[in-house]
CSV table of C-alpha atoms in Angstrom, one decimal:
chain,number,residue,atom,x,y,z
A,1,MET,CA,-60.5,-167.6,-231.9
A,2,VAL,CA,-63.1,-165.7,-230.0
A,3,GLY,CA,-65.2,-163.8,-232.5
A,4,ASP,CA,-67.4,-160.8,-232.0
A,5,THR,CA,-70.8,-162.4,-232.7
A,6,THR,CA,-73.0,-164.9,-231.0
A,7,ARG,CA,-71.6,-168.5,-231.3
A,8,ARG,CA,-68.3,-167.4,-232.7
A,9,ASP,CA,-66.7,-167.5,-229.2
A,10,ILE,CA,-63.9,-170.0,-229.1
A,11,LEU,CA,-61.3,-171.2,-226.7
A,12,ARG,CA,-58.9,-174.0,-227.0
A,13,HIS,CA,-57.6,-176.4,-224.3
A,14,VAL,CA,-54.2,-177.8,-224.8
A,15,GLY,CA,-54.4,-181.2,-223.2
A,16,ALA,CA,-51.5,-183.6,-222.8
A,17,GLY,CA,-53.8,-186.7,-223.2
A,18,ALA,CA,-57.1,-186.9,-221.5
A,19,VAL,CA,-58.1,-184.2,-219.0
A,20,ALA,CA,-58.5,-185.5,-215.5
A,21,THR,CA,-60.3,-182.6,-214.0
A,22,PRO,CA,-63.6,-181.2,-215.2
A,23,LEU,CA,-62.8,-179.2,-218.3
A,24,LEU,CA,-64.9,-176.2,-217.3
A,25,GLY,CA,-64.4,-176.1,-213.5
A,26,GLY,CA,-63.5,-172.9,-211.7
A,27,PRO,CA,-60.0,-171.6,-211.3
A,28,ALA,CA,-57.9,-172.7,-208.4
A,29,ALA,CA,-56.3,-169.2,-208.3
A,30,ALA,CA,-56.6,-166.3,-210.6
A,31,THR,CA,-56.0,-162.6,-210.1
A,32,VAL,CA,-55.8,-159.5,-212.2
A,33,GLY,CA,-54.7,-155.9,-211.9
A,34,SER,CA,-53.2,-154.6,-208.7
A,35,ASP,CA,-52.2,-158.0,-207.4
A,36,THR,CA,-49.3,-158.1,-209.8
A,37,THR,CA,-46.6,-155.6,-210.5
A,38,GLU,CA,-44.4,-154.7,-213.4
A,39,ASP,CA,-41.4,-156.0,-211.4
A,40,ASP,CA,-42.8,-159.5,-211.3
A,41,THR,CA,-42.0,-160.3,-214.9
A,42,PRO,CA,-38.6,-160.9,-216.5
A,43,ALA,CA,-39.9,-160.3,-220.0
A,44,VAL,CA,-38.0,-157.7,-222.0
A,45,ALA,CA,-38.1,-156.5,-225.6
A,46,PRO,CA,-34.4,-156.3,-226.5
A,47,ALA,CA,-34.8,-155.2,-230.1
A,48,PHE,CA,-37.4,-152.5,-229.3
A,49,ALA,CA,-36.1,-151.2,-226.0
A,50,GLY,CA,-37.8,-148.0,-224.9
A,51,GLU,CA,-40.8,-148.5,-227.2
A,52,PHE,CA,-43.0,-150.9,-225.3
A,53,LEU,CA,-44.4,-151.3,-221.8
A,54,ILE,CA,-44.5,-154.9,-220.6
A,55,ARG,CA,-46.4,-155.9,-217.5
A,56,PRO,CA,-48.1,-159.0,-216.1
A,57,LEU,CA,-51.9,-158.6,-216.4
A,58,ALA,CA,-52.8,-161.7,-214.4
A,59,THR,CA,-51.5,-164.7,-212.6
A,60,ALA,CA,-52.9,-167.9,-214.0
A,61,ALA,CA,-52.2,-171.6,-213.6
A,62,SER,CA,-50.6,-172.8,-216.9
A,63,PRO,CA,-52.8,-171.0,-219.4
A,64,THR,CA,-52.7,-172.7,-222.8
A,65,ALA,CA,-54.8,-170.4,-224.9
A,66,ILE,CA,-56.3,-167.0,-224.6
A,67,ARG,CA,-59.2,-165.4,-226.5
A,68,PHE,CA,-61.5,-162.5,-226.1
A,69,GLY,CA,-65.3,-163.0,-225.7
A,70,PRO,CA,-68.5,-161.6,-224.3
A,71,GLY,CA,-68.0,-159.6,-221.1
A,72,ASP,CA,-68.8,-156.5,-219.1
A,73,GLY,CA,-66.7,-154.1,-221.1
A,74,GLY,CA,-63.3,-154.8,-219.6
A,75,PHE,CA,-60.6,-154.7,-222.2
A,76,GLY,CA,-61.7,-152.6,-225.2
A,77,ASP,CA,-61.2,-148.9,-225.9
A,78,PRO,CA,-63.0,-146.5,-223.5
A,79,GLY,CA,-66.5,-145.7,-224.7
A,80,ALA,CA,-66.8,-148.8,-226.8
A,81,GLY,CA,-69.7,-150.2,-224.7
A,82,ASP,CA,-70.8,-153.7,-225.6
A,83,ALA,CA,-67.8,-154.0,-228.0
A,84,ASN,CA,-65.5,-154.3,-224.9
A,85,PRO,CA,-65.0,-158.0,-224.2
A,86,ASP,CA,-63.5,-159.9,-221.3
A,87,LEU,CA,-60.4,-162.2,-221.6
A,88,TYR,CA,-60.8,-165.9,-221.4
A,89,ALA,CA,-58.0,-168.4,-220.7
A,90,ALA,CA,-58.0,-172.1,-221.1
A,91,THR,CA,-55.7,-173.9,-218.6
A,92,LEU,CA,-53.7,-177.1,-218.6
A,93,GLY,CA,-55.7,-178.2,-215.6
A,94,GLY,CA,-58.9,-178.1,-217.5
A,95,SER,CA,-60.5,-174.8,-216.5
A,96,VAL,CA,-61.8,-172.0,-218.7
A,97,VAL,CA,-61.3,-168.8,-216.7
A,98,ARG,CA,-62.8,-165.3,-217.6
A,99,TYR,CA,-60.9,-162.2,-216.6
A,100,HIS,CA,-61.9,-158.6,-216.4
A,101,PRO,CA,-59.9,-155.6,-215.0
A,102,GLU,CA,-61.4,-156.1,-211.5
A,103,GLY,CA,-60.2,-159.7,-211.2
A,104,ALA,CA,-61.3,-163.2,-212.1
A,105,ALA,CA,-65.0,-163.6,-212.8
A,106,ASP,CA,-67.1,-164.1,-209.6
A,107,PRO,CA,-68.5,-166.7,-209.5
A,108,PRO,CA,-66.0,-168.7,-211.5
A,109,VAL,CA,-67.1,-169.0,-215.1
A,110,GLN,CA,-68.5,-172.4,-216.1
A,111,ALA,CA,-68.0,-171.7,-219.8
A,112,GLN,CA,-70.7,-169.1,-220.1
A,113,GLY,CA,-70.7,-165.5,-221.0
A,114,PRO,CA,-73.4,-163.0,-219.9
A,115,LYS,CA,-75.1,-163.3,-223.3
A,116,ASN,CA,-75.5,-167.1,-223.2
A,117,ASP,CA,-72.9,-167.5,-225.9
A,118,ALA,CA,-71.2,-170.8,-226.5
A,119,LEU,CA,-67.5,-171.8,-226.5
A,120,VAL,CA,-65.8,-174.1,-229.0
A,121,VAL,CA,-63.1,-176.2,-227.4
A,122,SER,CA,-60.6,-178.7,-228.7
A,123,ASP,CA,-59.2,-181.5,-226.6
A,124,SER,CA,-57.9,-185.1,-226.7
A,125,HIS,CA,-59.3,-188.3,-225.3
A,126,MET,CA,-58.7,-192.0,-225.3
A,127,ASN,CA,-60.4,-194.0,-228.0
A,128,ASP,CA,-62.0,-197.1,-226.4
A,129,ASN,CA,-61.9,-199.1,-229.6
A,130,THR,CA,-58.2,-198.5,-230.3
A,131,GLY,CA,-56.5,-197.5,-227.1
A,132,ARG,CA,-54.9,-194.6,-228.8
A,133,THR,CA,-55.5,-190.8,-228.4
A,134,ASP,CA,-58.0,-189.1,-230.6
A,135,GLY,CA,-58.7,-185.4,-231.0
A,136,VAL,CA,-62.2,-184.0,-230.3
A,137,VAL,CA,-63.8,-180.6,-230.9
A,138,TYR,CA,-67.0,-179.7,-229.1
A,139,LEU,CA,-69.3,-176.9,-228.4
A,140,VAL,CA,-69.9,-176.0,-224.8
A,141,GLU,CA,-73.3,-174.3,-224.2
A,142,SER,CA,-73.9,-171.7,-221.6
A,143,ASP,CA,-75.2,-174.3,-219.1
A,144,GLY,CA,-72.0,-176.4,-219.5
A,145,THR,CA,-73.6,-178.9,-221.8
A,146,ARG,CA,-71.1,-180.3,-224.3
A,147,LYS,CA,-72.0,-181.1,-227.9
A,148,CYS,CA,-69.5,-183.0,-230.0
A,149,LEU,CA,-68.7,-181.4,-233.3
A,150,VAL,CA,-65.7,-183.4,-234.6
A,151,ASP,CA,-64.2,-186.6,-233.1
A,152,GLY,CA,-61.8,-189.3,-234.0
A,153,LEU,CA,-59.0,-187.0,-235.2
A,154,PRO,CA,-55.9,-189.1,-235.4
A,155,ASN,CA,-53.1,-187.8,-233.1
A,156,GLY,CA,-51.1,-189.2,-230.2
A,157,ARG,CA,-47.7,-187.8,-229.6
A,158,HIS,CA,-49.2,-184.4,-230.5
A,159,ASN,CA,-52.7,-183.0,-230.0
A,160,THR,CA,-55.6,-181.4,-231.7
A,161,ASN,CA,-54.4,-177.8,-231.2
A,162,HIS,CA,-55.7,-174.4,-232.0
A,163,VAL,CA,-59.1,-173.7,-233.5
A,164,ALA,CA,-60.3,-170.5,-235.1
A,165,PHE,CA,-63.1,-169.1,-237.2
A,166,GLY,CA,-62.4,-167.7,-240.6
A,167,PRO,CA,-62.3,-163.9,-241.1
A,168,GLY,CA,-65.2,-161.8,-242.3
A,169,ASP,CA,-67.9,-163.8,-244.1
A,170,ASN,CA,-65.8,-166.9,-243.8
A,171,ASP,CA,-67.3,-168.4,-240.7
A,172,ARG,CA,-66.0,-171.9,-241.1
A,173,LEU,CA,-64.2,-173.5,-238.1
A,174,TYR,CA,-60.5,-174.2,-238.7
A,175,ILE,CA,-58.7,-176.9,-236.7
A,176,THR,CA,-55.0,-177.7,-236.4
A,177,ASN,CA,-54.4,-181.4,-235.8
A,178,GLY,CA,-50.9,-182.4,-234.8
A,179,ASN,CA,-49.4,-185.6,-236.2
A,180,THR,CA,-49.0,-188.8,-234.2
A,181,THR,CA,-45.3,-189.6,-234.3
A,182,ASP,CA,-41.9,-188.0,-234.0
A,183,ASP,CA,-40.6,-188.7,-237.5
A,184,GLY,CA,-43.4,-190.5,-239.4
A,185,CYS,CA,-42.9,-193.9,-237.7
A,186,GLU,CA,-41.3,-193.8,-234.3
A,187,GLY,CA,-42.6,-192.2,-231.1
A,188,GLY,CA,-46.3,-192.6,-231.5
A,189,ASP,CA,-49.3,-194.3,-233.0
A,190,PRO,CA,-49.4,-194.8,-236.8
A,191,GLU,CA,-50.1,-191.8,-238.9
A,192,VAL,CA,-53.4,-191.5,-240.7
A,193,LEU,CA,-52.7,-189.3,-243.7
A,194,PRO,CA,-54.0,-186.7,-244.7
A,195,TYR,CA,-55.7,-186.1,-241.3
A,196,SER,CA,-52.6,-186.5,-239.1
A,197,GLY,CA,-50.5,-183.3,-239.2
A,198,ALA,CA,-53.2,-181.2,-241.0
A,199,ILE,CA,-55.3,-178.1,-240.9
A,200,LEU,CA,-58.9,-179.0,-241.3
A,201,ALA,CA,-62.1,-177.0,-241.7
A,202,VAL,CA,-65.8,-177.7,-241.1
A,203,ASP,CA,-69.1,-175.8,-241.4
A,204,LEU,CA,-70.2,-175.2,-237.8
A,205,ASP,CA,-73.9,-175.4,-238.6
A,206,GLU,CA,-73.5,-178.7,-240.3
A,207,VAL,CA,-71.4,-180.4,-237.6
A,208,GLU,CA,-73.7,-179.1,-234.9
A,209,GLU,CA,-76.6,-181.0,-236.6
A,210,ASP,CA,-74.5,-184.0,-237.6
A,211,PRO,CA,-71.1,-184.4,-235.9
A,212,ALA,CA,-68.2,-185.5,-238.1
A,213,VAL,CA,-66.7,-188.6,-236.5
A,214,LEU,CA,-63.8,-190.6,-238.0
A,215,SER,CA,-64.4,-194.3,-237.4
A,216,TRP,CA,-61.6,-196.6,-236.6
A,217,VAL,CA,-63.7,-199.8,-236.9
A,218,ASP,CA,-65.8,-201.1,-239.8
A,219,GLU,CA,-69.5,-202.1,-239.8
A,220,ASN,CA,-68.6,-205.4,-238.1
A,221,GLY,CA,-66.6,-203.8,-235.3
A,222,THR,CA,-63.2,-204.8,-236.9
A,223,ARG,CA,-60.4,-202.3,-236.5
A,224,ILE,CA,-59.5,-200.7,-239.8
A,225,PRO,CA,-55.8,-200.5,-240.7
A,226,PRO,CA,-54.6,-196.9,-240.4
A,227,GLU,CA,-53.7,-196.6,-244.1
A,228,ALA,CA,-57.2,-197.6,-245.1
A,229,ILE,CA,-59.1,-195.3,-242.7
A,230,PRO,CA,-59.4,-192.2,-244.8
A,231,ASP,CA,-61.0,-194.0,-247.8
A,232,HIS,CA,-63.0,-196.6,-246.0
A,233,SER,CA,-66.8,-196.5,-246.8
A,234,VAL,CA,-67.7,-196.0,-243.1
A,235,ASN,CA,-65.8,-192.7,-243.2
A,236,ALA,CA,-67.5,-191.3,-246.4
A,237,ASP,CA,-69.6,-188.8,-244.4
A,238,PHE,CA,-66.5,-187.6,-242.5
A,239,ALA,CA,-64.5,-187.1,-245.7
A,240,GLU,CA,-67.4,-185.1,-247.1
A,241,GLY,CA,-67.9,-182.9,-244.1
A,242,VAL,CA,-64.3,-182.3,-243.1
A,243,ASP,CA,-62.1,-180.4,-245.6
A,244,VAL,CA,-58.3,-180.7,-245.6
A,245,VAL,CA,-57.1,-177.2,-245.9
A,246,ALA,CA,-53.4,-178.2,-245.9
A,247,HIS,CA,-51.6,-181.3,-244.8
A,248,GLY,CA,-48.1,-182.7,-244.6
A,249,PHE,CA,-47.2,-181.2,-241.3
A,250,ARG,CA,-45.7,-182.5,-238.1
A,251,ASN,CA,-47.0,-180.8,-234.9
A,252,VAL,CA,-48.9,-178.0,-236.5
A,253,TYR,CA,-50.0,-175.7,-233.7
A,254,GLY,CA,-51.3,-172.2,-233.8
A,255,LEU,CA,-53.2,-170.5,-236.7
A,256,ALA,CA,-54.1,-167.0,-237.5
A,257,PHE,CA,-55.5,-165.1,-240.4
A,258,ASP,CA,-53.8,-161.8,-241.5
A,259,HIS,CA,-55.8,-158.7,-242.5
A,260,ASP,CA,-56.1,-159.9,-246.1
A,261,GLY,CA,-57.5,-163.3,-245.0
A,262,THR,CA,-54.4,-165.4,-245.6
A,263,LEU,CA,-53.9,-168.2,-243.1
A,264,HIS,CA,-50.6,-168.6,-241.3
A,265,THR,CA,-49.3,-171.3,-238.9
A,266,GLY,CA,-46.2,-172.6,-237.1
A,267,MET,CA,-45.0,-176.1,-237.0
A,268,ASN,CA,-42.8,-178.0,-234.5
A,269,GLY,CA,-40.1,-180.0,-236.2
A,270,ALA,CA,-38.8,-183.4,-235.2
A,271,ASP,CA,-36.3,-184.3,-232.5
A,272,ASP,CA,-33.7,-184.6,-235.2
A,273,PRO,CA,-31.8,-181.2,-235.5
A,274,ALA,CA,-32.2,-181.5,-239.2
A,275,SER,CA,-35.9,-180.8,-238.7
A,276,PRO,CA,-36.3,-177.3,-237.2
A,277,ASP,CA,-39.5,-175.5,-236.3
A,278,VAL,CA,-40.8,-173.4,-239.2
A,279,PHE,CA,-43.4,-170.8,-240.1
A,280,TYR,CA,-45.8,-171.0,-243.0
A,281,ARG,CA,-47.8,-168.5,-245.0
A,282,LEU,CA,-50.5,-170.8,-246.5
A,283,ASP,CA,-51.2,-169.1,-249.8
A,284,GLU,CA,-51.2,-172.3,-251.8
A,285,PRO,CA,-54.4,-174.0,-253.1
A,286,ALA,CA,-56.6,-175.8,-250.6
A,287,GLY,CA,-55.4,-179.3,-250.0
A,288,THR,CA,-51.7,-178.7,-250.6
A,289,ASP,CA,-49.3,-181.3,-249.3
A,290,TYR,CA,-46.3,-179.8,-247.5
A,291,ARG,CA,-44.6,-183.2,-247.5
A,292,TYR,CA,-44.0,-184.1,-243.9
A,293,PRO,CA,-43.0,-186.8,-242.9
A,294,PHE,CA,-41.4,-187.5,-246.2
A,295,CYS,CA,-39.4,-184.3,-246.2
A,296,PHE,CA,-37.9,-181.9,-243.7
A,297,ASN,CA,-37.6,-178.1,-244.1
A,298,THR,CA,-34.0,-177.1,-243.5
A,299,GLY,CA,-32.0,-173.9,-243.5
A,300,PRO,CA,-30.4,-171.3,-241.2
A,301,VAL,CA,-32.4,-170.0,-238.3
A,302,GLY,CA,-34.3,-167.0,-239.5
A,303,GLY,CA,-33.8,-168.1,-243.1
A,304,THR,CA,-36.4,-167.3,-245.7
A,305,GLY,CA,-37.0,-167.7,-249.4
A,306,ASP,CA,-34.3,-169.7,-251.2
A,307,ALA,CA,-32.5,-170.3,-247.9
A,308,VAL,CA,-35.2,-172.8,-246.9
A,309,ARG,CA,-34.9,-176.2,-248.6
A,310,LEU,CA,-36.8,-179.4,-248.6
A,311,GLU,CA,-34.6,-182.4,-247.8
A,312,PRO,CA,-35.5,-186.1,-247.6
A,313,ASN,CA,-36.3,-187.4,-244.1
A,314,PRO,CA,-33.1,-189.1,-243.0
A,315,ALA,CA,-35.2,-191.7,-241.1
A,316,ALA,CA,-36.6,-193.1,-244.3
A,317,PRO,CA,-36.2,-195.6,-245.8
A,318,GLY,CA,-35.4,-198.0,-243.0
A,319,HIS,CA,-38.5,-197.6,-240.9
A,320,ASP,CA,-41.0,-200.5,-241.0
A,321,CYS,CA,-44.3,-198.6,-241.1
A,322,HIS,CA,-47.1,-198.1,-243.6
A,323,VAL,CA,-46.1,-194.5,-244.3
A,324,PHE,CA,-42.9,-195.5,-246.0
A,325,ASP,CA,-44.2,-198.8,-247.5
A,326,ASP,CA,-43.5,-197.5,-251.1
A,327,VAL,CA,-40.2,-195.9,-250.2
A,328,ASP,CA,-37.2,-198.0,-251.4
A,329,ASP,CA,-34.7,-195.2,-251.3
A,330,GLN,CA,-34.6,-191.5,-250.6
A,331,SER,CA,-35.3,-190.6,-254.2
A,332,ASP,CA,-38.8,-192.0,-253.7
A,333,LEU,CA,-39.6,-189.3,-251.0
A,334,ASP,CA,-40.4,-186.6,-253.6
A,335,CYS,CA,-38.8,-183.5,-252.0
A,336,ASP,CA,-38.6,-181.5,-255.3
A,337,GLU,CA,-39.0,-177.9,-254.4
A,338,ALA,CA,-40.3,-177.2,-257.9
A,339,ASP,CA,-43.4,-179.3,-257.1
A,340,HIS,CA,-43.9,-178.7,-253.4
A,341,PRO,CA,-43.8,-175.5,-251.3
A,342,THR,CA,-41.2,-174.9,-248.6
A,343,ALA,CA,-41.8,-173.2,-245.3
A,344,ASP,CA,-41.6,-169.4,-245.4
A,345,ALA,CA,-39.1,-169.1,-242.5
A,346,VAL,CA,-37.0,-171.3,-240.3
A,347,VAL,CA,-37.7,-170.5,-236.7
A,348,GLY,CA,-35.2,-172.8,-234.9
A,349,TRP,CA,-34.8,-176.3,-233.7
A,350,HIS,CA,-37.0,-177.2,-230.7
A,351,ALA,CA,-38.2,-173.6,-230.5
A,352,CYS,CA,-41.7,-175.0,-229.9
A,353,ALA,CA,-43.7,-172.7,-232.1
A,354,THR,CA,-47.1,-172.0,-230.4
A,355,GLY,CA,-49.9,-169.5,-230.8
A,356,LEU,CA,-49.6,-166.5,-233.2
A,357,ASP,CA,-51.5,-163.4,-234.2
A,358,PHE,CA,-51.4,-160.2,-236.2
A,359,PRO,CA,-51.7,-156.7,-234.7
A,360,SER,CA,-55.1,-155.1,-234.3
A,361,HIS,CA,-56.3,-151.5,-234.3
A,362,GLY,CA,-57.1,-149.5,-231.1
A,363,ALA,CA,-55.8,-147.0,-228.6
A,364,ALA,CA,-53.0,-149.3,-227.6
A,365,ALA,CA,-52.2,-150.5,-231.1
A,366,PHE,CA,-48.6,-151.3,-232.2
A,367,PRO,CA,-47.0,-148.8,-234.6
A,368,ASP,CA,-48.2,-149.1,-238.3
A,369,ARG,CA,-44.9,-150.6,-239.4
A,370,PHE,CA,-45.9,-153.8,-237.6
A,371,ARG,CA,-49.4,-154.0,-239.1
A,372,THR,CA,-48.7,-156.9,-241.5
A,373,ASP,CA,-46.2,-158.7,-239.3
A,374,ALA,CA,-46.8,-161.9,-237.3
A,375,PHE,CA,-46.0,-162.5,-233.7
A,376,MET,CA,-45.6,-166.1,-232.5
A,377,GLY,CA,-44.9,-167.7,-229.2
A,378,GLU,CA,-41.9,-170.0,-228.7
A,379,CYS,CA,-42.3,-172.0,-225.6
A,380,GLY,CA,-38.8,-173.6,-225.9
A,381,THR,CA,-37.6,-177.1,-225.1
A,382,PHE,CA,-38.4,-179.0,-222.0
A,383,THR,CA,-35.0,-180.7,-222.0
A,384,PRO,CA,-31.4,-179.4,-222.0
A,385,LEU,CA,-30.8,-181.1,-225.4
A,386,ALA,CA,-31.6,-178.1,-227.5
A,387,SER,CA,-29.2,-175.9,-225.5
A,388,ALA,CA,-26.4,-178.3,-226.5
A,389,GLU,CA,-27.5,-178.4,-230.1
A,390,ARG,CA,-27.4,-174.6,-230.3
A,391,THR,CA,-23.6,-174.9,-230.8
A,392,THR,CA,-24.2,-176.8,-234.1
A,393,GLU,CA,-24.2,-175.1,-237.4
A,394,SER,CA,-28.0,-175.5,-237.7
A,395,MET,CA,-28.5,-173.4,-234.6
A,396,ASP,CA,-26.2,-170.5,-235.5
A,397,GLY,CA,-28.1,-167.2,-235.0
A,398,ARG,CA,-30.8,-166.3,-232.6
A,399,ASN,CA,-31.3,-168.1,-229.3
A,400,THR,CA,-34.7,-169.7,-229.9
A,401,GLY,CA,-37.4,-170.5,-227.3
A,402,HIS,CA,-38.9,-169.0,-224.2
A,403,SER,CA,-39.8,-165.9,-226.2
A,404,VAL,CA,-42.2,-164.2,-228.6
A,405,ALA,CA,-40.8,-164.0,-232.1
A,406,HIS,CA,-41.4,-161.1,-234.5
A,407,ILE,CA,-41.8,-162.2,-238.1
A,408,PRO,CA,-41.8,-159.2,-240.6
A,409,ILE,CA,-44.1,-159.7,-243.6
A,410,ALA,CA,-44.3,-157.2,-246.5
A,411,ASP,CA,-46.3,-157.6,-249.7
A,412,GLY,CA,-46.8,-161.3,-248.8
A,413,GLU,CA,-43.0,-161.9,-248.4
A,414,VAL,CA,-41.6,-163.1,-245.0
A,415,GLY,CA,-38.6,-161.1,-244.1
A,416,GLY,CA,-37.0,-163.2,-241.3
A,417,VAL,CA,-37.5,-164.1,-237.7
A,418,GLU,CA,-36.2,-162.0,-234.7
A,419,ASP,CA,-36.8,-161.9,-231.0
A,420,PHE,CA,-39.6,-159.5,-229.8
A,421,LEU,CA,-39.9,-160.6,-226.2
A,422,THR,CA,-37.4,-162.7,-224.3
A,423,GLY,CA,-37.1,-163.9,-220.7
A,424,LEU,CA,-40.4,-165.7,-220.8
A,425,SER,CA,-41.0,-169.2,-219.3
A,426,LEU,CA,-43.2,-171.2,-221.6
A,427,PRO,CA,-45.3,-168.9,-223.8
A,428,THR,CA,-48.2,-170.8,-225.3
A,429,ASP,CA,-50.2,-168.2,-227.0
A,430,VAL,CA,-50.1,-164.6,-228.5
A,431,LEU,CA,-53.2,-162.6,-229.0
A,432,PHE,CA,-53.9,-159.0,-229.9
A,433,GLY,CA,-56.8,-157.4,-228.0
A,434,PRO,CA,-59.6,-155.2,-229.2
A,435,GLU,CA,-57.7,-152.1,-228.0
A,436,GLY,CA,-54.6,-153.1,-229.9
A,437,ALA,CA,-52.4,-154.4,-227.0
A,438,MET,CA,-50.6,-157.7,-227.2
A,439,TYR,CA,-51.4,-160.5,-224.7
A,440,VAL,CA,-49.1,-163.4,-224.0
A,441,ALA,CA,-50.0,-166.5,-222.2
A,442,ASP,CA,-47.0,-167.7,-220.2
A,443,LEU,CA,-46.5,-170.5,-217.6
A,444,GLU,CA,-47.9,-168.7,-214.6
A,445,ALA,CA,-49.0,-165.4,-216.0
A,446,ILE,CA,-50.7,-163.5,-218.8
A,447,HIS,CA,-48.6,-160.5,-219.9
A,448,ARG,CA,-49.9,-157.3,-221.6
A,449,VAL,CA,-47.6,-155.4,-224.0
A,450,ARG,CA,-48.4,-152.0,-225.4
A,451,PRO,CA,-46.4,-149.1,-226.9
A,452,LEU,CA,-45.2,-146.5,-224.5
A,453,PRO,CA,-47.2,-143.2,-224.7
A,454,GLY,CA,-45.7,-140.4,-226.7
């Protein structure tokens, strides 16, 4: 996410395939402040009625990620001076827009802040050698020049998603890379494990000097089979420079560190109702395998602890793809919960878990009881199928999607999942600002949520 020091300023563009428009062009329309009113938004906080003020901060064309970065002192606490940043939004159309309380930046920002800081952006593009979609992460200098940092990340059905720097002295760059298929075989290009469906980390200084590029062809230009790509000699430098923080996910999306430095993420489950969206607190050793696509997390919506189970993927065996080559029956899928961690909470089927964050300090900060809790966007399904499935046993409980979820966490234990904001369209990101307020990127707006005075 956008940090508070030079070259730790980060935005993420959620691209559905290649971006057709210039990634850092100016906004088609963007307004802030008095041009929107509280009555324009349907968002409500049903569980916390009377505690919070919710109003649209800005209209925006399909924002996909929001971060704070260098600015003119727009959104911080009064008197904070240079510590007050502006709000940046990446959009589905390919723009990165900077906002401050007086309106969108004028002239439109071309990826630069006033201090000549750089942005780190993730995206997807077509691989000319394979015809499949690869993820790419690059640095955008203040003059708009792009410098590749990481390329060749294997995805397809899902994208290279959020990026964030580690907290405190941990200034490594963390990347969520969605997997390539729906269920391990069908609905996309072949998986390349452990890089498909993974959280990766790189040292920014190292990849600035020598980009990490996963090659899909050997020294002779011959395409490498997907199962052989990770260990092929042409990818030795990539394997050395890119660490697998955790793998065994489907569409792993947002990521956020809590105040103790523990990483958290949400994952979109498969189209099968047996595979709901889930929430993870990643406190296992680096490189832990969370077992997708071999196993699904199952359990009641909002379930935590022993209520969350690992079950064999019902699509395997039976699929003819390299991922399940060694699977003769479901006992070969290795879903023993004694050996592999389960998710920390079941969010719901097709809830579409997106960006997440933890409360921050400031004049508009949330009450202390929320301090260790996570808040995560749920953009919901794009089809009516999930609505029908909500009548099934797996969907008993909260009506998931088009909302911001509140996930209580105490002493490292996740306490459930409940609605915090409902009535949203397609929320894609949640971010707490330097003054403590919550910002939510929705389909056509950015909302600001703060406690009511008194």
